[in-house]
Short mmCIF file of C-alpha atoms in Angstrom, two decimals:
data_model
loop_
_atom_site.label_atom_id
_atom_site.label_comp_id
_atom_site.label_asym_id
_atom_site.label_seq_id
_atom_site.Cartn_x
_atom_site.Cartn_y
_atom_site.Cartn_z
CA UNK A 200 0.19 -0.05 0.03
CA UNK A 201 1.95 2.90 -1.47
CA UNK A 202 -0.41 5.27 0.49
CA UNK A 203 0.37 4.29 3.98
CA UNK A 204 4.11 4.46 3.29
CA UNK A 205 5.36 8.14 4.15
CA UNK A 206 7.75 9.30 1.01
CA UNK A 207 11.11 10.52 2.48
CA UNK A 208 11.38 13.16 -0.41
CA UNK A 209 7.66 14.52 -0.12
CA UNK A 210 8.18 14.90 3.76
CA UNK A 211 11.89 16.70 3.18
CA UNK A 212 10.03 19.32 0.90
CA UNK A 213 6.89 19.73 3.01
CA UNK A 214 9.24 20.35 5.88
CA UNK A 215 11.16 22.85 4.03
CA UNK A 216 8.20 24.58 2.29
CA UNK A 217 6.61 24.83 5.75
CA UNK A 218 9.46 26.28 7.36
CA UNK A 219 9.99 28.71 4.59
CA UNK A 220 6.31 29.87 4.66
CA UNK A 221 6.11 30.01 8.59
CA UNK A 222 9.47 32.09 8.69
CA UNK A 223 8.29 34.42 6.02
CA UNK A 224 4.43 35.08 7.47
CA UNK A 225 5.77 34.90 11.20
CA UNK A 226 8.39 37.66 10.26
CA UNK A 227 6.54 40.03 8.05
CA UNK A 228 2.90 39.23 8.15
CA UNK A 229 1.14 37.67 11.04
CA UNK A 230 2.31 40.20 13.68
CA UNK A 231 1.34 43.17 11.83
CA UNK A 232 -2.02 41.76 10.76
CA UNK A 233 -2.88 40.80 14.51
CA UNK A 234 -1.76 44.04 15.83
CA UNK A 235 -3.75 46.08 12.92
CA UNK A 236 -7.20 43.88 13.86
CA UNK A 237 -6.53 44.37 17.45
CA UNK A 238 -6.14 48.02 17.22
CA UNK A 239 -9.07 48.22 14.89
CA UNK A 240 -11.12 46.50 17.38
CA UNK A 241 -9.92 48.67 20.05
CA UNK A 242 -10.81 51.38 17.69
CA UNK A 243 -14.42 50.58 17.25
CA UNK A 244 -14.81 49.56 20.87
CA UNK A 245 -13.62 53.06 21.84
CA UNK A 246 -15.98 54.56 19.28
CA UNK A 247 -18.72 52.74 20.49
CA UNK A 248 -18.04 53.60 24.02
CA UNK A 249 -17.83 57.39 22.97
CA UNK A 250 -21.08 57.23 21.24
CA UNK A 251 -22.96 55.92 24.25
CA UNK A 252 -21.20 58.33 26.45
CA UNK A 253 -22.16 61.21 24.24
CA UNK A 254 -25.78 59.73 24.14
CA UNK A 255 -25.74 59.67 27.85
CA UNK A 256 -24.40 63.35 28.11
CA UNK A 257 -27.02 64.35 25.69
CA UNK A 258 -29.79 62.81 27.86
CA UNK A 259 -28.28 64.24 30.96
CA UNK A 260 -28.13 67.41 29.41
CA UNK A 261 -31.51 67.76 28.88
CA UNK A 262 -32.17 66.63 32.60
CA UNK A 263 -29.41 68.83 33.89
CA UNK A 264 -31.09 72.02 32.17
CA UNK A 265 -34.43 70.97 33.51
CA UNK A 266 -32.95 70.95 37.24
CA UNK A 267 -30.98 74.22 36.58
CA UNK A 268 -34.37 75.81 35.63
CA UNK A 269 -36.09 74.54 38.44
CA UNK A 270 -33.21 75.79 40.64
CA UNK A 271 -33.63 79.38 39.14
CA UNK A 272 -37.26 79.50 39.88
CA UNK A 273 -36.88 78.48 43.40
CA UNK A 274 -34.35 81.22 43.61
CA UNK A 275 -36.66 83.76 41.94
CA UNK A 276 -39.48 82.75 44.27
CA UNK A 277 -37.02 83.06 47.31
CA UNK A 278 -35.93 86.27 46.26
CA UNK A 279 -39.24 87.58 45.63
CA UNK A 280 -40.24 86.28 49.14
CA UNK A 281 -37.30 88.10 50.91
CA UNK A 282 -38.28 91.20 48.98
CA UNK A 283 -41.80 91.22 50.21
CA UNK A 284 -40.70 90.70 53.63
CA UNK A 285 -38.03 93.60 53.39
CA UNK A 286 -40.92 95.76 52.20
CA UNK A 287 -43.16 94.81 54.99
CA UNK A 288 -40.09 95.41 57.44
CA UNK A 289 -39.45 98.84 55.95
CA UNK A 290 -43.26 99.80 55.79
CA UNK A 291 -43.68 98.67 59.48
CA UNK A 292 -40.42 100.36 60.52
CA UNK A 293 -41.51 103.75 58.73
CA UNK A 294 -44.94 103.63 60.53
CA UNK A 295 -43.44 103.22 63.74
CA UNK A 296 -40.97 106.25 63.06
CA UNK A 297 -43.80 108.21 61.78
CA UNK A 298 -45.95 107.41 64.82
CA UNK A 299 -43.13 108.49 67.22
CA UNK A 300 -42.39 111.82 65.28
CA UNK A 301 -46.13 112.56 65.67
CA UNK A 302 -46.15 111.96 69.06
CA UNK A 303 -43.22 114.12 69.84
CA UNK A 304 -44.80 116.87 67.60
CA UNK A 305 -48.15 116.87 69.75
CA UNK A 306 -46.04 116.52 72.84
CA UNK A 307 -44.28 119.75 71.74
CA UNK A 308 -47.51 121.40 70.75
CA UNK A 309 -48.98 120.32 74.19
CA UNK A 310 -46.20 121.84 76.17
CA UNK A 311 -46.27 125.24 74.06
CA UNK A 312 -49.88 125.01 74.28
CA UNK A 313 -49.78 125.11 78.27
CA UNK A 314 -47.31 127.72 77.98
CA UNK A 315 -49.38 129.95 75.97
CA UNK A 316 -52.12 129.64 78.07
CA UNK A 317 -50.01 130.16 81.36
CA UNK A 318 -48.86 133.33 79.49
CA UNK A 319 -52.27 134.21 78.63
CA UNK A 320 -53.47 133.55 82.10
CA UNK A 321 -50.55 135.80 83.40
CA UNK A 322 -51.45 138.57 80.75
CA UNK A 323 -55.02 138.36 81.51
CA UNK A 324 -54.55 138.59 85.35
CA UNK A 325 -52.58 141.69 84.95
CA UNK A 326 -54.85 142.96 82.58
CA UNK A 327 -57.59 142.12 84.87
CA UNK A 328 -55.74 143.77 87.70
CA UNK A 329 -55.18 146.96 85.75
CA UNK A 330 -58.90 147.07 84.54
CA UNK A 331 -59.77 146.36 88.18
CA UNK A 332 -57.84 149.22 89.12
CA UNK A 333 -59.16 151.56 86.71
CA UNK A 334 -62.87 150.40 87.76
CA UNK A 335 -61.36 151.24 91.33
CA UNK A 336 -60.41 154.78 90.24
CA UNK A 337 -63.53 155.18 89.23
CA UNK A 338 -65.45 153.57 92.08
CA UNK A 339 -62.92 155.70 94.25
CA UNK A 340 -63.93 159.12 92.29
CA UNK A 341 -67.34 158.48 92.81
CA UNK A 342 -67.24 157.20 96.58
CA UNK A 343 -64.06 157.15 98.47
CA UNK A 344 -66.07 156.71 101.61
CA UNK A 345 -64.42 153.52 102.78
CA UNK A 346 -61.57 152.39 100.80
CA UNK A 347 -60.69 149.26 102.34
CA UNK A 348 -64.16 148.03 102.21
CA UNK A 349 -64.03 148.85 98.46
CA UNK A 350 -60.95 147.03 97.93
CA UNK A 351 -62.12 143.89 99.74
CA UNK A 352 -65.04 143.98 97.54
CA UNK A 353 -62.77 144.13 94.15
CA UNK A 354 -60.51 141.21 95.19
CA UNK A 355 -63.59 139.07 95.87
CA UNK A 356 -64.73 139.94 92.18
CA UNK A 357 -61.53 139.02 91.00
CA UNK A 358 -61.32 135.70 92.68
CA UNK A 359 -64.54 134.90 91.15
CA UNK A 360 -63.32 135.93 87.80
CA UNK A 361 -60.46 133.48 88.42
CA UNK A 362 -62.40 130.34 89.31
CA UNK A 363 -64.78 131.29 86.53
CA UNK A 364 -61.94 130.67 83.82
CA UNK B 124 -41.75 28.67 -18.05
CA UNK B 125 -38.54 28.88 -16.26
CA UNK B 126 -39.09 25.46 -14.63
CA UNK B 127 -40.00 24.03 -18.10
CA UNK B 128 -36.73 25.29 -19.31
CA UNK B 129 -34.73 24.09 -16.46
CA UNK B 130 -36.30 20.68 -16.59
CA UNK B 131 -35.77 20.22 -20.72
CA UNK B 132 -31.76 21.22 -19.98
CA UNK B 133 -31.66 18.62 -17.40
CA UNK B 134 -33.33 15.93 -19.67
CA UNK B 135 -30.89 16.90 -22.25
CA UNK B 136 -27.82 16.92 -20.27
CA UNK B 137 -29.03 13.45 -18.93
CA UNK B 138 -29.31 11.80 -22.10
CA UNK B 139 -26.25 13.55 -23.49
CA UNK B 140 -24.34 11.94 -20.58
CA UNK B 141 -25.87 8.53 -21.30
CA UNK B 142 -25.22 8.36 -24.70
CA UNK B 143 -21.60 9.64 -24.36
CA UNK B 144 -21.02 6.72 -21.94
CA UNK B 145 -22.42 4.18 -24.42
CA UNK B 146 -20.34 5.69 -26.97
CA UNK B 147 -17.32 5.51 -24.82
CA UNK B 148 -17.95 2.01 -23.73
CA UNK B 149 -18.05 0.68 -27.29
CA UNK B 150 -15.15 2.75 -28.34
CA UNK B 151 -13.24 -0.05 -29.75
CA UNK B 152 -14.61 -3.03 -31.50
CA UNK B 153 -17.77 -2.68 -29.26
CA UNK B 154 -15.73 -4.33 -26.52
CA UNK B 155 -16.03 -2.99 -22.80
CA UNK B 156 -12.86 -1.60 -21.49
CA UNK B 157 -11.99 -3.77 -18.28
CA UNK B 158 -11.72 -1.18 -15.36
CA UNK B 159 -9.11 -1.94 -12.56
CA UNK B 160 -11.03 0.16 -9.73
CA UNK B 161 -8.03 -0.36 -7.45
CA UNK B 162 -5.32 0.94 -9.88
CA UNK B 163 -7.23 4.18 -10.89
CA UNK B 164 -8.06 5.01 -7.27
CA UNK B 165 -4.40 4.50 -6.10
CA UNK B 166 -3.03 6.61 -8.83
CA UNK B 167 -5.29 9.33 -8.25
CA UNK B 168 -4.56 9.28 -4.56
CA UNK B 169 -0.86 8.50 -5.05
CA UNK B 170 1.97 10.57 -5.96
CA UNK B 171 3.62 10.84 -9.63
CA UNK B 172 6.67 12.16 -11.47
CA UNK B 173 4.87 14.84 -13.64
CA UNK B 174 1.35 16.47 -13.59
CA UNK B 175 -1.46 15.59 -15.85
CA UNK B 176 -2.54 18.18 -18.34
CA UNK B 177 -6.39 18.88 -17.92
CA UNK B 178 -8.48 16.52 -19.74
CA UNK B 179 -5.66 14.62 -21.07
CA UNK B 180 -4.49 11.32 -19.49
CA UNK B 181 -1.34 10.65 -21.43
CA UNK B 182 0.00 14.07 -21.72
CA UNK B 183 2.00 15.07 -18.50
CA UNK B 184 3.56 18.40 -17.68
CA UNK B 185 7.26 17.53 -16.76
CA UNK B 186 8.73 17.99 -13.15
CA UNK B 187 12.30 17.91 -12.09
CA UNK B 188 13.42 14.71 -10.86
CA UNK B 189 16.11 14.70 -8.54
CA UNK B 190 17.82 11.53 -7.12
CA UNK B 191 21.06 10.73 -5.46
CA UNK B 192 22.62 7.35 -7.19
CA UNK B 193 24.32 4.35 -5.14
CA UNK B 194 27.93 5.96 -5.66
CA UNK B 195 26.77 9.22 -3.93
CA UNK B 196 26.47 11.35 -7.24
CA UNK B 197 23.50 13.52 -7.67
CA UNK B 198 21.30 13.43 -10.93
CA UNK B 199 18.70 15.85 -11.95
CA UNK B 200 16.46 15.93 -15.06
CA UNK B 201 13.01 16.40 -16.28
CA UNK B 202 10.53 13.53 -15.64
CA UNK B 203 9.47 13.55 -19.53
CA UNK B 204 12.70 11.49 -20.10
CA UNK B 205 11.19 8.75 -18.04
CA UNK B 206 7.98 8.65 -19.71
CA UNK B 207 6.50 5.38 -20.70
CA UNK B 208 9.04 3.32 -18.93
CA UNK B 209 11.95 4.81 -20.91
CA UNK B 210 15.52 4.46 -19.07
CA UNK B 211 17.42 7.53 -18.53
CA UNK B 212 21.02 7.86 -17.07
CA UNK B 213 20.41 4.59 -15.55
CA UNK B 214 17.28 5.41 -13.97
CA UNK B 215 13.73 4.21 -14.66
CA UNK B 216 10.37 4.51 -13.25
CA UNK B 217 9.64 0.94 -11.56
CA UNK B 218 6.53 -1.00 -12.92
CA UNK B 219 5.32 -3.22 -10.23
CA UNK B 220 7.60 -4.74 -7.54
CA UNK B 221 8.63 -3.16 -4.35
CA UNK B 222 9.10 0.39 -5.86
CA UNK B 223 6.13 0.68 -7.93
CA UNK B 224 5.79 3.91 -9.76
CA UNK B 225 9.17 4.96 -8.09
CA UNK B 226 12.30 6.07 -9.68
CA UNK B 227 14.68 3.14 -9.55
CA UNK B 228 18.54 2.95 -10.29
CA UNK B 229 18.93 -0.43 -12.76
CA UNK B 230 22.50 -1.54 -11.41
CA UNK B 231 24.62 -3.32 -13.62
CA UNK B 232 23.61 -6.65 -12.31
CA UNK B 233 20.19 -5.89 -13.50
CA UNK B 234 18.84 -5.31 -9.77
CA UNK B 235 16.96 -2.47 -8.70
CA UNK B 236 18.30 0.31 -6.31
CA UNK B 237 15.90 2.70 -4.83
CA UNK B 238 18.07 5.96 -4.64
CA UNK B 239 17.49 8.73 -2.42
CA UNK B 240 14.76 10.74 -4.16
CA UNK B 241 14.16 14.44 -3.82
CA UNK B 242 12.29 15.00 -6.69
CA UNK B 243 9.79 17.84 -7.19
CA UNK B 244 7.11 15.30 -7.72
CA UNK B 245 3.36 16.38 -8.30
CA UNK B 246 2.69 16.29 -4.37
CA UNK B 247 5.75 18.58 -3.82
CA UNK B 248 4.86 20.87 -6.68
CA UNK B 249 1.31 20.86 -5.05
CA UNK B 250 2.95 21.94 -1.83
CA UNK B 251 4.93 24.59 -3.24
CA UNK B 252 1.75 26.12 -5.12
CA UNK B 253 -0.30 26.12 -2.03
CA UNK B 254 2.70 27.56 0.00
CA UNK B 255 2.68 30.37 -2.84
CA UNK B 256 -1.05 30.70 -2.39
CA UNK B 257 -1.13 31.09 1.14
CA UNK B 258 1.76 33.88 0.94
CA UNK B 259 -0.34 35.65 -1.62
CA UNK B 260 -3.49 35.82 0.34
CA UNK B 261 -1.96 36.50 3.44
CA UNK B 262 0.20 39.44 2.10
CA UNK B 263 -3.20 40.38 0.50
CA UNK B 264 -4.53 41.08 4.13
CA UNK B 265 -1.37 42.58 5.36
CA UNK B 266 -1.23 45.13 2.56
CA UNK B 267 -4.52 46.26 2.96
CA UNK B 268 -3.85 47.12 6.62
CA UNK B 269 -0.72 48.78 5.35
CA UNK B 270 -2.45 50.74 2.83
CA UNK B 271 -5.65 51.55 4.25
CA UNK B 272 -4.84 51.27 7.89
CA UNK B 273 -8.25 51.26 10.08
CA UNK B 274 -10.34 50.82 7.21
CA UNK B 275 -12.70 47.75 7.22
CA UNK B 276 -11.58 45.83 4.33
CA UNK B 277 -13.89 44.72 1.28
CA UNK B 278 -14.68 41.52 -0.38
CA UNK B 279 -12.37 38.85 -0.46
CA UNK B 280 -9.88 40.28 1.83
CA UNK B 281 -12.95 40.95 4.49
CA UNK B 282 -13.83 37.08 3.94
CA UNK B 283 -9.80 36.34 4.93
CA UNK B 284 -10.30 38.58 7.81
CA UNK B 285 -13.20 37.06 9.11
CA UNK B 286 -11.12 33.65 8.86
CA UNK B 287 -8.23 35.06 10.55
CA UNK B 288 -10.17 36.51 13.23
CA UNK B 289 -12.48 33.58 13.55
CA UNK B 290 -8.88 31.50 14.20
CA UNK B 291 -7.13 33.71 16.19
CA UNK B 292 -9.77 35.81 18.51
CA UNK B 293 -12.09 33.35 18.89
CA UNK B 294 -9.84 30.32 19.17
CA UNK B 295 -6.23 30.72 19.73
CA UNK B 296 -6.62 33.81 22.06
CA UNK B 297 -9.18 32.23 24.29
CA UNK B 298 -7.00 29.15 24.78
CA UNK B 299 -3.35 30.45 24.94
CA UNK B 300 -4.42 33.64 26.83
CA UNK B 301 -1.36 36.16 27.07
CA UNK B 302 0.97 33.62 25.18
CA UNK B 303 -1.32 33.98 21.97
CA UNK B 304 0.86 36.52 20.22
CA UNK B 305 3.88 34.07 20.42
CA UNK B 306 2.35 30.97 19.18
CA UNK B 307 -0.40 32.77 16.85
CA UNK B 308 1.78 33.16 13.98
CA UNK B 309 2.82 29.47 13.79
CA UNK B 310 -0.90 28.06 14.46
CA UNK B 311 -2.22 30.41 11.81
CA UNK B 312 0.14 29.03 9.37
CA UNK B 313 -0.91 25.80 10.10
CA UNK B 314 -4.37 26.47 9.61
CA UNK B 315 -4.11 28.14 6.40
CA UNK B 316 -1.68 26.14 5.08
CA UNK B 317 -3.62 22.89 5.51
CA UNK B 318 -6.91 24.74 4.41
CA UNK B 319 -5.40 25.65 1.32
CA UNK B 320 -3.84 22.30 0.61
CA UNK B 321 -7.28 20.69 1.33
CA UNK B 322 -9.28 23.05 -0.95
CA UNK B 323 -6.58 22.80 -3.59
CA UNK B 324 -6.71 18.87 -3.58
CA UNK B 325 -10.49 19.18 -4.45
CA UNK B 326 -9.99 21.16 -7.61
CA UNK B 327 -9.59 18.35 -10.33
CA UNK B 328 -7.18 19.96 -12.53
CA UNK B 329 -4.02 21.96 -12.48
CA UNK B 330 -2.72 23.46 -10.38
CA UNK B 331 -5.07 21.39 -7.91
CA UNK B 332 -5.40 17.74 -7.87
CA UNK B 333 -2.54 16.60 -5.84
CA UNK B 334 -3.79 14.84 -2.89
CA UNK B 335 -1.48 16.56 -0.42
CA UNK B 336 -3.17 16.48 2.96
CA UNK B 337 -4.34 13.01 2.22
CA UNK B 338 -0.89 11.93 2.16
CA UNK B 339 0.53 10.42 5.37
CA UNK B 340 4.15 12.21 4.79
CA UNK B 341 2.37 15.75 4.65
CA UNK B 342 0.20 15.10 7.88
CA UNK B 343 3.28 13.55 9.27
CA UNK B 344 5.59 16.58 9.11
CA UNK B 345 2.85 18.86 10.19
CA UNK B 346 2.21 16.68 13.21
CA UNK B 347 5.92 16.06 14.07
CA UNK B 348 6.25 20.03 13.96
CA UNK B 349 3.53 20.42 16.38
CA UNK B 350 5.07 17.74 18.57
CA UNK B 351 8.30 19.54 18.47
CA UNK B 352 6.89 22.81 19.64
CA UNK B 353 4.68 21.36 22.21
CA UNK B 354 7.39 19.45 23.96
CA UNK B 355 10.45 21.95 23.26
CA UNK B 356 8.64 24.74 24.88
CA UNK B 357 7.14 22.46 27.71
CA UNK B 358 7.13 24.11 30.94
CA UNK B 359 9.06 22.54 34.24
CA UNK B 360 5.47 21.77 35.58
CA UNK B 361 4.44 19.94 32.38
CA UNK B 362 7.35 17.54 32.96
CA UNK B 363 6.79 17.19 36.59
CA UNK B 364 3.30 16.07 35.83
CA UNK B 365 4.81 13.78 33.43
CA UNK B 366 7.05 11.65 35.40
CA UNK B 367 5.94 12.54 39.22
CA UNK B 368 2.21 13.35 38.52
CA UNK B 369 0.06 14.17 41.82
CA UNK B 370 -1.55 10.90 42.19
CA UNK B 371 -1.50 8.46 45.07
CA UNK B 372 2.25 6.69 45.33
CA UNK B 373 1.06 3.11 44.43
CA UNK B 374 -0.03 4.34 40.93
CA UNK B 375 3.47 5.85 40.36
CA UNK B 376 6.25 4.19 42.68
CA UNK B 377 6.85 0.54 42.51
CA UNK B 378 5.29 0.36 38.97
CA UNK B 379 5.60 3.57 36.90
CA UNK B 380 1.82 3.11 35.65
CA UNK B 381 1.09 6.88 35.33
CA UNK B 382 4.58 7.73 33.80
CA UNK B 383 3.84 5.08 30.78
CA UNK B 384 0.43 6.41 30.55
CA UNK B 385 1.77 10.03 30.23
CA UNK B 386 4.71 8.89 28.03
CA UNK B 387 2.30 7.33 25.52
CA UNK B 388 0.04 10.24 25.71
CA UNK B 389 2.90 12.37 24.34
CA UNK B 390 3.04 10.51 21.20
CA UNK B 391 -0.41 9.36 20.87
CA UNK B 392 -1.63 13.07 20.58
CA UNK B 393 0.54 14.08 17.45
CA UNK B 394 -0.30 10.53 15.86
CA UNK B 395 -4.17 11.26 16.39
CA UNK B 396 -3.51 14.68 14.61
CA UNK B 397 -1.64 12.79 11.59
CA UNK B 398 -4.16 10.23 11.35
CA UNK B 399 -7.13 12.16 11.38
CA UNK B 400 -6.42 14.59 8.85
CA UNK B 401 -4.95 12.08 6.50
CA UNK B 402 -7.81 9.52 6.88
CA UNK B 403 -10.61 12.38 6.34
CA UNK B 404 -9.18 14.05 3.29
CA UNK B 405 -7.99 11.07 1.72
CA UNK B 406 -11.51 9.27 2.53
CA UNK B 407 -13.25 12.02 0.97
CA UNK B 408 -11.07 11.82 -2.33
CA UNK B 409 -11.67 8.16 -2.27
CA UNK B 410 -15.47 8.26 -2.08
CA UNK B 411 -15.70 10.73 -5.02
CA UNK B 412 -13.31 8.40 -6.93
CA UNK B 413 -15.35 5.50 -6.02
CA UNK B 414 -18.88 7.18 -7.19
CA UNK B 415 -17.21 7.92 -10.50
CA UNK B 416 -15.95 4.40 -10.77
CA UNK B 417 -19.42 2.96 -10.19
CA UNK B 418 -20.35 3.96 -13.56
CA UNK B 419 -17.90 1.54 -15.27
CA UNK B 420 -18.41 -1.23 -12.61
CA UNK B 421 -21.91 -1.12 -13.31
CA UNK B 422 -21.48 -0.61 -17.26
CA UNK B 423 -19.03 -3.72 -17.16
CA UNK B 424 -21.40 -5.70 -14.93
CA UNK B 425 -25.07 -4.90 -16.51
CA UNK B 426 -24.21 -3.43 -19.67
CA UNK B 427 -24.29 0.11 -21.39
CA UNK B 428 -27.41 1.14 -20.79
CA UNK B 429 -27.13 0.65 -16.87
CA UNK B 430 -24.02 2.19 -17.06
CA UNK B 431 -25.54 5.09 -18.87
CA UNK B 432 -28.31 5.45 -16.36
CA UNK B 433 -25.79 5.40 -13.35
CA UNK B 434 -23.75 8.49 -14.80
CA UNK B 435 -26.58 10.69 -13.59
CA UNK B 436 -26.43 9.10 -9.89
CA UNK B 437 -22.60 9.16 -10.02
CA UNK B 438 -22.42 12.84 -10.74
CA UNK B 439 -25.04 13.67 -8.31
CA UNK B 440 -23.38 11.78 -5.48
CA UNK B 441 -19.86 13.22 -6.39
CA UNK B 442 -21.01 16.70 -6.39
CA UNK B 443 -22.78 16.07 -2.91
CA UNK B 444 -19.41 14.60 -1.72
CA UNK B 445 -17.31 17.30 -3.11
CA UNK B 446 -19.69 19.99 -1.38
CA UNK B 447 -19.37 17.81 1.73
CA UNK B 448 -15.50 17.63 1.42
CA UNK B 449 -15.30 21.43 1.14
CA UNK B 450 -17.06 21.80 4.40
CA UNK B 451 -14.67 18.88 5.75
CA UNK B 452 -11.75 20.64 4.33
CA UNK B 453 -12.46 23.76 6.58
CA UNK B 454 -13.53 21.65 9.55
CA UNK B 455 -10.15 19.61 9.17
CA UNK B 456 -7.87 22.44 8.95
CA UNK B 457 -9.53 23.85 12.08
CA UNK B 458 -9.53 21.01 14.30
CA UNK B 459 -5.80 20.54 13.29
CA UNK B 460 -5.17 23.94 14.46
CA UNK B 461 -7.42 23.87 17.77
CA UNK B 462 -5.97 20.68 18.61
CA UNK B 463 -2.52 21.91 18.28
CA UNK B 464 -3.44 25.07 20.04
CA UNK B 465 -4.63 22.73 23.02
CA UNK B 466 -1.50 20.69 23.03
CA UNK B 467 0.73 23.49 23.42
CA UNK B 468 -1.39 25.18 25.73
CA UNK B 469 -1.33 22.04 27.95
CA UNK B 470 2.32 22.22 27.91
CA UNK B 471 2.47 25.35 29.24
CA UNK B 472 0.75 24.61 32.56
CA UNK B 473 2.00 26.20 35.78
CA UNK B 474 1.50 24.79 39.40
CA UNK B 475 -1.81 25.32 40.55
CA UNK B 476 -0.66 27.27 43.75
CA UNK B 477 1.13 29.65 42.07
#
């Protein structure tokens, strides 16, 4: 059976051919091919990862924008509330101050009014005295009978005038 | 309409084939040629000094014969000088005997001497053509990457890349791990070389038709190389497992039972590789030829009409077998590669406690 007897010549050439083929391919072809394929696979993986990241960024961006908007709204409301509070406080303070001022003014007016009244009283008294004196003179001119009795009478009248006021 | 045309063509082909057979069978004086099936099978599966010109059985492409005579001198000449049993320079192709169909030297006393034969036979030429094809194919991929960088290849190169990716990324790397770049080139070369030889063997005419991987010498060389790579790169732990495995002492000490089994294992692995590839490829070729020969066997047994009818069946069966062999070509190349990968990685074991 010729088929089952390995032929030396054929084995020899097969060995040579295989070694040459292996030498050439292992030196110049396979490492380069393997490296290129792996690099490309890495590149594609990176590309996919990048795209996914970009997509998630995009999705996040909308959510983030919404969040920012909500935050801004909150802040706005806060500011408005603060402003209202401040306004109320200002008004309250102004009102208080105005009341104080008004009270002071009324007090001062009262004081001056009292003074004026006292002044007027005093003046009135001296004027009344003068008037009384004049009356008395007239009385005296008519009747200088009893001087003291007359004077007491005048005083009495004056006191009566005073209490009437 | 289309179906009708196809049916008419099919019937016409069948009739022509049957008629052609009947004509050929009655070629000379209405006598049937006797068919020696065994001879035809072994001629097709075996080696020869010269390559048949397509569609002609008698004309052959001459190939160089290189032999070392008994006196130690080297002789080289073209095989056409030995055609039809002619003698040249004391050499002749033996007919029958121990050295049937081999070049022998006719010694002065008339006896035959088988010289050291380094002829470029049909199979050697086939191997060289296969190697050349592998070179072209692999450098086609490499040049693509060199020229186009990261761009994805197209057409044939893309198909090749898929195969490289399948063998390297999906097979070698998971098994070899970080040693993959070191042994990848060897395993990829083995895969592509075997695949190319398998497929070239399926092409009936030149430059195919040489039964390369169905030849024991070829598969033996491949198996021996894997054997050498496996055992020369084996780690210390691999050899320790071989000669002092971690089994109960009774199994290894007085009678070295485990050692004998392990030692057998070293040799049975490459022998299994060699036989598997050889038997699968040779079997496929043989079945195709036998189906074809059925025409002539039936013809000589039951007459020309049966032989003619057999033509159709034989062609269909052969076609089926060739399609199956295409699949087997790929599978066997892959099996050889994956088993080599596993043998090499098994020789690179490290102690478990590391």
